[in-house]
mmCIF file of C-alpha atoms in Angstrom:
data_model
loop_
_atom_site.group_PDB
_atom_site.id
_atom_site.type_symbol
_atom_site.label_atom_id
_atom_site.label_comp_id
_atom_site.label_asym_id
_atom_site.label_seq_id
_atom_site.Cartn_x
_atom_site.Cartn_y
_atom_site.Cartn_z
ATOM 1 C CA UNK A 1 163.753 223.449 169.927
ATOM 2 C CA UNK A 2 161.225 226.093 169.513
ATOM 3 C CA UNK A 3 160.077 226.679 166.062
ATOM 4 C CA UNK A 4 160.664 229.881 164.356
ATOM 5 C CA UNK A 5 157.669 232.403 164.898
ATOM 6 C CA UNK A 6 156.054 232.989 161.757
ATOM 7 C CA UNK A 7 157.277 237.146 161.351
ATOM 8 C CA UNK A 8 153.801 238.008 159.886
ATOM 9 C CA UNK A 9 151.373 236.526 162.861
ATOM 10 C CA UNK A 10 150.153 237.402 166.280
ATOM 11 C CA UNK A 11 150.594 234.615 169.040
ATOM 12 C CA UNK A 12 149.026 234.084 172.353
ATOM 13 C CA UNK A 13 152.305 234.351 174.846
ATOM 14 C CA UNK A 14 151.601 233.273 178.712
ATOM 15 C CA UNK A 15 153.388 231.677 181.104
ATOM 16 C CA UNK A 16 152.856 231.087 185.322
ATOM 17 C CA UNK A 17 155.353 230.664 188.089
ATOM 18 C CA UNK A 18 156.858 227.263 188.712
ATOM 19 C CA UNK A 19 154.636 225.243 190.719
ATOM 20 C CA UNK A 20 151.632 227.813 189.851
ATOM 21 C CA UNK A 21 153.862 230.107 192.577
ATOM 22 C CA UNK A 22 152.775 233.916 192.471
ATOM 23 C CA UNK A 23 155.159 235.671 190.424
ATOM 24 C CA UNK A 24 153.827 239.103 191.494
ATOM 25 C CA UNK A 25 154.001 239.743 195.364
ATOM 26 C CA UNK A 26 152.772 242.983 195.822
ATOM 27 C CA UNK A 27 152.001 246.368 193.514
ATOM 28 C CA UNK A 28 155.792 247.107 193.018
ATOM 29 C CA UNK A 29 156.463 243.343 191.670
ATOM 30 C CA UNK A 30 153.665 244.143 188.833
ATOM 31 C CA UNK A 31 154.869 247.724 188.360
ATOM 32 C CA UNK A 32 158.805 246.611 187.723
ATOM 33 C CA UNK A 33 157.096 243.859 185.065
ATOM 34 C CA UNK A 34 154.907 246.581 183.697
ATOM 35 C CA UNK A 35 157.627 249.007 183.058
ATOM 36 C CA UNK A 36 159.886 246.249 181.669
ATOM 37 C CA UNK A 37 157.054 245.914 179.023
ATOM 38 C CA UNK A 38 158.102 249.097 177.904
ATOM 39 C CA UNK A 39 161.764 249.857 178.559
ATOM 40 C CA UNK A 40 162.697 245.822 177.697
ATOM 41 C CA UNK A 41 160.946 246.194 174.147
ATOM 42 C CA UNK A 42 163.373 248.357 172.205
ATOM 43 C CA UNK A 43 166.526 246.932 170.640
ATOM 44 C CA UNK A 44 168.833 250.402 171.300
ATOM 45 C CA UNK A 45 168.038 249.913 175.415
ATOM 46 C CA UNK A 46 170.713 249.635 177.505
ATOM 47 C CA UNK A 47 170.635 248.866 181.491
ATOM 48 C CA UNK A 48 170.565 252.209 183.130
ATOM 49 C CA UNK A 49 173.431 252.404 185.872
ATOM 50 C CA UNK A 50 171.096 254.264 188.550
ATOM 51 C CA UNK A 51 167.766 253.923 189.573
ATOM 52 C CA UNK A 52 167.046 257.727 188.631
ATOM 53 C CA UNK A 53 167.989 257.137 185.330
ATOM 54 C CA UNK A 54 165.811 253.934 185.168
ATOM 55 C CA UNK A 55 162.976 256.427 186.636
ATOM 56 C CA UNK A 56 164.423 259.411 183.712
ATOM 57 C CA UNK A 57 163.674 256.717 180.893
ATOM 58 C CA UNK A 58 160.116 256.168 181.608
ATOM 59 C CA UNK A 59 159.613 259.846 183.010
ATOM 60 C CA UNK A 60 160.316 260.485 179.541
ATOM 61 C CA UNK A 61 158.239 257.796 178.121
ATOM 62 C CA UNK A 62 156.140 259.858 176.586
ATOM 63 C CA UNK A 63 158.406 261.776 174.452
ATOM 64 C CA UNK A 64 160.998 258.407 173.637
ATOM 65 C CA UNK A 65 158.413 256.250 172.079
ATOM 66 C CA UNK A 66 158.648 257.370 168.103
ATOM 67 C CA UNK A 67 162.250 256.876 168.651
ATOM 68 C CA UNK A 68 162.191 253.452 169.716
ATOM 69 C CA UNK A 69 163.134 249.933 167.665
ATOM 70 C CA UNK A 70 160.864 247.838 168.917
ATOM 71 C CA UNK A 71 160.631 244.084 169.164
ATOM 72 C CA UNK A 72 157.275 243.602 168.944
ATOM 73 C CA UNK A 73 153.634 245.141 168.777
ATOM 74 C CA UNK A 74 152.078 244.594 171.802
ATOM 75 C CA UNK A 75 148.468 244.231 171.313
ATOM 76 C CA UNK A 76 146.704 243.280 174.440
ATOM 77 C CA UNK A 77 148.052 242.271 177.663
ATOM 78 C CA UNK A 78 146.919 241.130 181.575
ATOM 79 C CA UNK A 79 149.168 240.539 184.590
ATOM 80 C CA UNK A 80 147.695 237.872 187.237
ATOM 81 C CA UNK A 81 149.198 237.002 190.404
ATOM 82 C CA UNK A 82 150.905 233.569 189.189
ATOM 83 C CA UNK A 83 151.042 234.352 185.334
ATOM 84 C CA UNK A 84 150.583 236.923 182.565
ATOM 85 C CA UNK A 85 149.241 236.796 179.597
ATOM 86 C CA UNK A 86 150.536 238.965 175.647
ATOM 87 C CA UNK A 87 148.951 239.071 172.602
ATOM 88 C CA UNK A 88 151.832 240.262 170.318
ATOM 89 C CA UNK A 89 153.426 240.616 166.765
ATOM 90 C CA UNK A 90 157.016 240.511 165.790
ATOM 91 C CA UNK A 91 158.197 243.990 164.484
ATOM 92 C CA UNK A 92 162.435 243.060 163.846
ATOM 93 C CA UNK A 93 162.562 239.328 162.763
ATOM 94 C CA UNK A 94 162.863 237.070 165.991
ATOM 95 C CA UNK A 95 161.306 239.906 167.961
ATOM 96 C CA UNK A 96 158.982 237.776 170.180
ATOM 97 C CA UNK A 97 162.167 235.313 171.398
ATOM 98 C CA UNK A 98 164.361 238.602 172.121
ATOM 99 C CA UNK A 99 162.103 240.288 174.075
ATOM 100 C CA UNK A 100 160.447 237.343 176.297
ATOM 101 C CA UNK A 101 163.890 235.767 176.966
ATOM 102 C CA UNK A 102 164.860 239.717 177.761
ATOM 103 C CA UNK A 103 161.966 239.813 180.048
ATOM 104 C CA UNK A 104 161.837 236.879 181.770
ATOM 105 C CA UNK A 105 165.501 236.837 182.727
ATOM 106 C CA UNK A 106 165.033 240.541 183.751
ATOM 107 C CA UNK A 107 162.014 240.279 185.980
ATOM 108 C CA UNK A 108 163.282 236.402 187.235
ATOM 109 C CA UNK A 109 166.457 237.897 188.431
ATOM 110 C CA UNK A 110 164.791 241.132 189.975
ATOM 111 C CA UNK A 111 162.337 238.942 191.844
ATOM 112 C CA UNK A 112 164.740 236.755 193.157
ATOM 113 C CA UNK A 113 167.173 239.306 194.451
ATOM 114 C CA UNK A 114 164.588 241.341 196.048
ATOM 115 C CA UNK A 115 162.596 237.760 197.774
ATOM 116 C CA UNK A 116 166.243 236.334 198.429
ATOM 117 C CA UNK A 117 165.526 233.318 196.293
ATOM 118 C CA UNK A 118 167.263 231.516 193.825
ATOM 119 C CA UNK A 119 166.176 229.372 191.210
ATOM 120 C CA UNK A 120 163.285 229.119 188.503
ATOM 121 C CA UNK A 121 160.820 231.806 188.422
ATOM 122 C CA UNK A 122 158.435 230.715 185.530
ATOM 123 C CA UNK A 123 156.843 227.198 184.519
ATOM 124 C CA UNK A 124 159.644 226.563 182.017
ATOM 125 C CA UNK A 125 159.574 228.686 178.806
ATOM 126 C CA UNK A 126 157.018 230.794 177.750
ATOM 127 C CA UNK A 127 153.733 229.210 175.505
ATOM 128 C CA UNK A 128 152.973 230.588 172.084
ATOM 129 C CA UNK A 129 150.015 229.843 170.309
ATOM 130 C CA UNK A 130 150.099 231.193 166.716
ATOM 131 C CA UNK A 131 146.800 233.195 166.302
ATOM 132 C CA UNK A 132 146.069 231.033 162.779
ATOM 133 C CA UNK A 133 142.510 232.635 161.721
ATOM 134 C CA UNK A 134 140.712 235.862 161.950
ATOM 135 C CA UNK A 135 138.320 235.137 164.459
ATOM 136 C CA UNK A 136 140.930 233.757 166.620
ATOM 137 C CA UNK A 137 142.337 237.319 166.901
ATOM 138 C CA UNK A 138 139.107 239.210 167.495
ATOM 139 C CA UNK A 139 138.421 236.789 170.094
ATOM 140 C CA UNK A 140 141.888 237.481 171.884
ATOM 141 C CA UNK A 141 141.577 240.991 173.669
ATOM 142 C CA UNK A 142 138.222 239.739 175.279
ATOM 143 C CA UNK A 143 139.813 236.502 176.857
ATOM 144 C CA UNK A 144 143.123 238.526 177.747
ATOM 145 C CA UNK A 145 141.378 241.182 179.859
ATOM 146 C CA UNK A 146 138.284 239.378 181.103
ATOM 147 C CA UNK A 147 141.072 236.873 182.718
ATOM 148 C CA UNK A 148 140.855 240.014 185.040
ATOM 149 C CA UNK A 149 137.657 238.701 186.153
ATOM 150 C CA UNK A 150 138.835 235.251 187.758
ATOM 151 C CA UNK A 151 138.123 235.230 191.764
ATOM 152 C CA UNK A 152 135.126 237.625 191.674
ATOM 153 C CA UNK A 153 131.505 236.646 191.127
ATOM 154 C CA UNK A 154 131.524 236.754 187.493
ATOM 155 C CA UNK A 155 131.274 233.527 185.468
ATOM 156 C CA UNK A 156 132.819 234.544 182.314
ATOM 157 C CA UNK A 157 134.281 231.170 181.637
ATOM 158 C CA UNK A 158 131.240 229.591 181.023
ATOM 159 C CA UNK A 159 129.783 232.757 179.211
ATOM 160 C CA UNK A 160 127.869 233.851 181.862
ATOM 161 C CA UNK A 161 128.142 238.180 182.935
ATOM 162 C CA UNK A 162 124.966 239.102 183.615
ATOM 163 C CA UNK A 163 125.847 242.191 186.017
ATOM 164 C CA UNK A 164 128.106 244.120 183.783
ATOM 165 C CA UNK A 165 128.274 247.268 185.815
ATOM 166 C CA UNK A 166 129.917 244.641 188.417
ATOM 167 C CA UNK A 167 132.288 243.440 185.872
ATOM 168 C CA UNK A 168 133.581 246.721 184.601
ATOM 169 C CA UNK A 169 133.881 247.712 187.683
ATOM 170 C CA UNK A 170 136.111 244.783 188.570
ATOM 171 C CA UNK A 171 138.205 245.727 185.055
ATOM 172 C CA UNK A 172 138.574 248.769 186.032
ATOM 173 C CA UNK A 173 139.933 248.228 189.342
ATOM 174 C CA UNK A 174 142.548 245.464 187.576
ATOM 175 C CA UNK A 175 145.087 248.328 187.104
ATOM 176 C CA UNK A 176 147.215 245.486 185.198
ATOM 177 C CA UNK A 177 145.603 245.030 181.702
ATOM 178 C CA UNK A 178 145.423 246.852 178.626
ATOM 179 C CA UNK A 179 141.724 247.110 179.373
ATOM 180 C CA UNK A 180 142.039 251.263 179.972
ATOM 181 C CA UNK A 181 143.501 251.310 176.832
ATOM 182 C CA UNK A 182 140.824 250.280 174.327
ATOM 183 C CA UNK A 183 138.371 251.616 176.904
ATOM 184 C CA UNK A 184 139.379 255.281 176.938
ATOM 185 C CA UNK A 185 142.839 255.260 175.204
ATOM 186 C CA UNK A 186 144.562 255.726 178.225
ATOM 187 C CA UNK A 187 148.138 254.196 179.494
ATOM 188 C CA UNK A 188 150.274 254.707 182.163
ATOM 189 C CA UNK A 189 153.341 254.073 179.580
ATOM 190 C CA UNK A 190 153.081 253.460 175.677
ATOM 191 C CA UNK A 191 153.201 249.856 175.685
ATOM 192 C CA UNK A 192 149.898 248.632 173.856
ATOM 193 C CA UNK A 193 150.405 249.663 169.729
ATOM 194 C CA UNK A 194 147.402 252.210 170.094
ATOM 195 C CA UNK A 195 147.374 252.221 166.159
ATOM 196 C CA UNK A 196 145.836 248.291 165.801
ATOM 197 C CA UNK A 197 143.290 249.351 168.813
ATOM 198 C CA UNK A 198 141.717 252.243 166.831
ATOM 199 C CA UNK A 199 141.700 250.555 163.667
ATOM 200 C CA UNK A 200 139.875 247.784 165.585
ATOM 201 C CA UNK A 201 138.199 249.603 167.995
ATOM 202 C CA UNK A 202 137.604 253.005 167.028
ATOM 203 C CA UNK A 203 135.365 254.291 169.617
ATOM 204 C CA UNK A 204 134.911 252.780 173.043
ATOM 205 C CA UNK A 205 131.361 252.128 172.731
ATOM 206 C CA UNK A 206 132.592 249.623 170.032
ATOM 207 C CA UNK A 207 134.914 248.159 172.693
ATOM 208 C CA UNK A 208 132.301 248.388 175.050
ATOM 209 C CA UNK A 209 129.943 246.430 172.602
ATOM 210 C CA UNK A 210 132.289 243.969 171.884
ATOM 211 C CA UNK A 211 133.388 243.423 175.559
ATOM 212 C CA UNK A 212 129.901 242.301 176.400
ATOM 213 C CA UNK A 213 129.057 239.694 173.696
ATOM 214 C CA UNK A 214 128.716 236.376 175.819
ATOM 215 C CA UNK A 215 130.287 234.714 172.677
ATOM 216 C CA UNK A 216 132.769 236.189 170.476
ATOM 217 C CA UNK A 217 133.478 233.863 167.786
ATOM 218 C CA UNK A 218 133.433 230.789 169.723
ATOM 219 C CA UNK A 219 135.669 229.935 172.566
ATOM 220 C CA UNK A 220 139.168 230.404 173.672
ATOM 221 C CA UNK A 221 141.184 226.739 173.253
ATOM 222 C CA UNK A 222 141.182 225.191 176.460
ATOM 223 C CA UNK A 223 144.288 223.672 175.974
ATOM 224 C CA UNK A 224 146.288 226.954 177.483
ATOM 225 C CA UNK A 225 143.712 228.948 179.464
ATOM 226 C CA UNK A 226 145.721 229.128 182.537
ATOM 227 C CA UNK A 227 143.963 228.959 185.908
ATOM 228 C CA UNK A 228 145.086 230.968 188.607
#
């Protein structure tokens, strides 16, 4: 049995599809998971009946969010073809369980309806590494969104960027990751908790700054960096 998540730290969340299986197809796949990061993490949401009033909800994104009880903070996120990978915080006590066994089941049963599939989606149940020291949580955003970087040139894994107008380039075109929103405070949806970005990152040339160090703070644990 899982134990209980400790209400007052962040944790690493991931998981990949069974058999390292994609779990995103094609752009719609990631968009349905993307807006289920949003309309999945508020306690008062209730399965709309029609697909326009799915589409009303996050239409009105915008204007719903202050309303919202939320499950967690979401800090920092990235969606890969086979597995995705959440930086979050409990905000209601058992928040992180809620809304990853909300999500999983959600997106598992969407996927296999629309693929005509049945069983297991995911590798069993989600990971979740406690974030247990400071520099363990500076060091998260920069592994999350530089995972973005796997299958191009760059050899971030071993430290190694040296053409960094290729690799933001390459971030950039990863519409999946939070990276747009500690870059220029953008989102399609409010799912990242804009308030811990600024007070970490309070202009984007400090993201920027930070984004390039070759080593911040050591190295991710190899135990759960997930390969795609």
């Amino acid at each position: 049995m899982r134990e209980p998540f400790d209400p007052a730290a962040y944790y690493h969340v991931y998981n990949r599809g069974v058999d390292k299986r994609n779990i995103f197809e094609d752009p719609a796949d990631v968009q349905r998971f993307y807006n289920s990061l949003y309309l999945l993490n508020d306690e008062d949401y209730k399965h709309p009946g029609t697909l326009l009033e799915k589409e009303a909800l996050i239409s009105a994104a915008g204007m719903l969010a202050y309303g919202r009880n939320t499950h967690v903070s979401i800090v920092a996120f990235c969606l890969m073809r086979n597995h995705f990978h959440l930086l979050l915080k409990a905000t209601v006590p058992g928040g992180i369980s809620k809304f990853l066994h909300k999500l999983e089941m959600s997106y598992s049963k969407g996927f296999n309806e629309r693929y005509e599939r049945t069983g297991a989606l995911f590798e069993g149940a989600f990971k979740a590494k406690p974030v247990d020291y400071e520099e363990h949580l500076q060091l998260l955003p920069r592994y999350i969104h530089l995972n973005a970087l796997d299958g191009t040139s760059s050899h971030w894994r071993e430290g190694q960027t040296p053409d960094w107008k290729l690799a933001e380039k390459n971030l950039e075109a990863h519409h999946w990751s939070s990276h747009s929103a500690y870059a220029r405070s953008e989102q399609d949806l409010p799912v990242i908790d804009m308030n811990i970005v600024r007070k970490w990152f309070p202009t984007a040339a400090e993201y920027d700054a930070y984004l390039r160090t070759p080593t911040v703070y050591g190295s991710e644990d190899p135990t759960f960096a997930i390969r795609p």
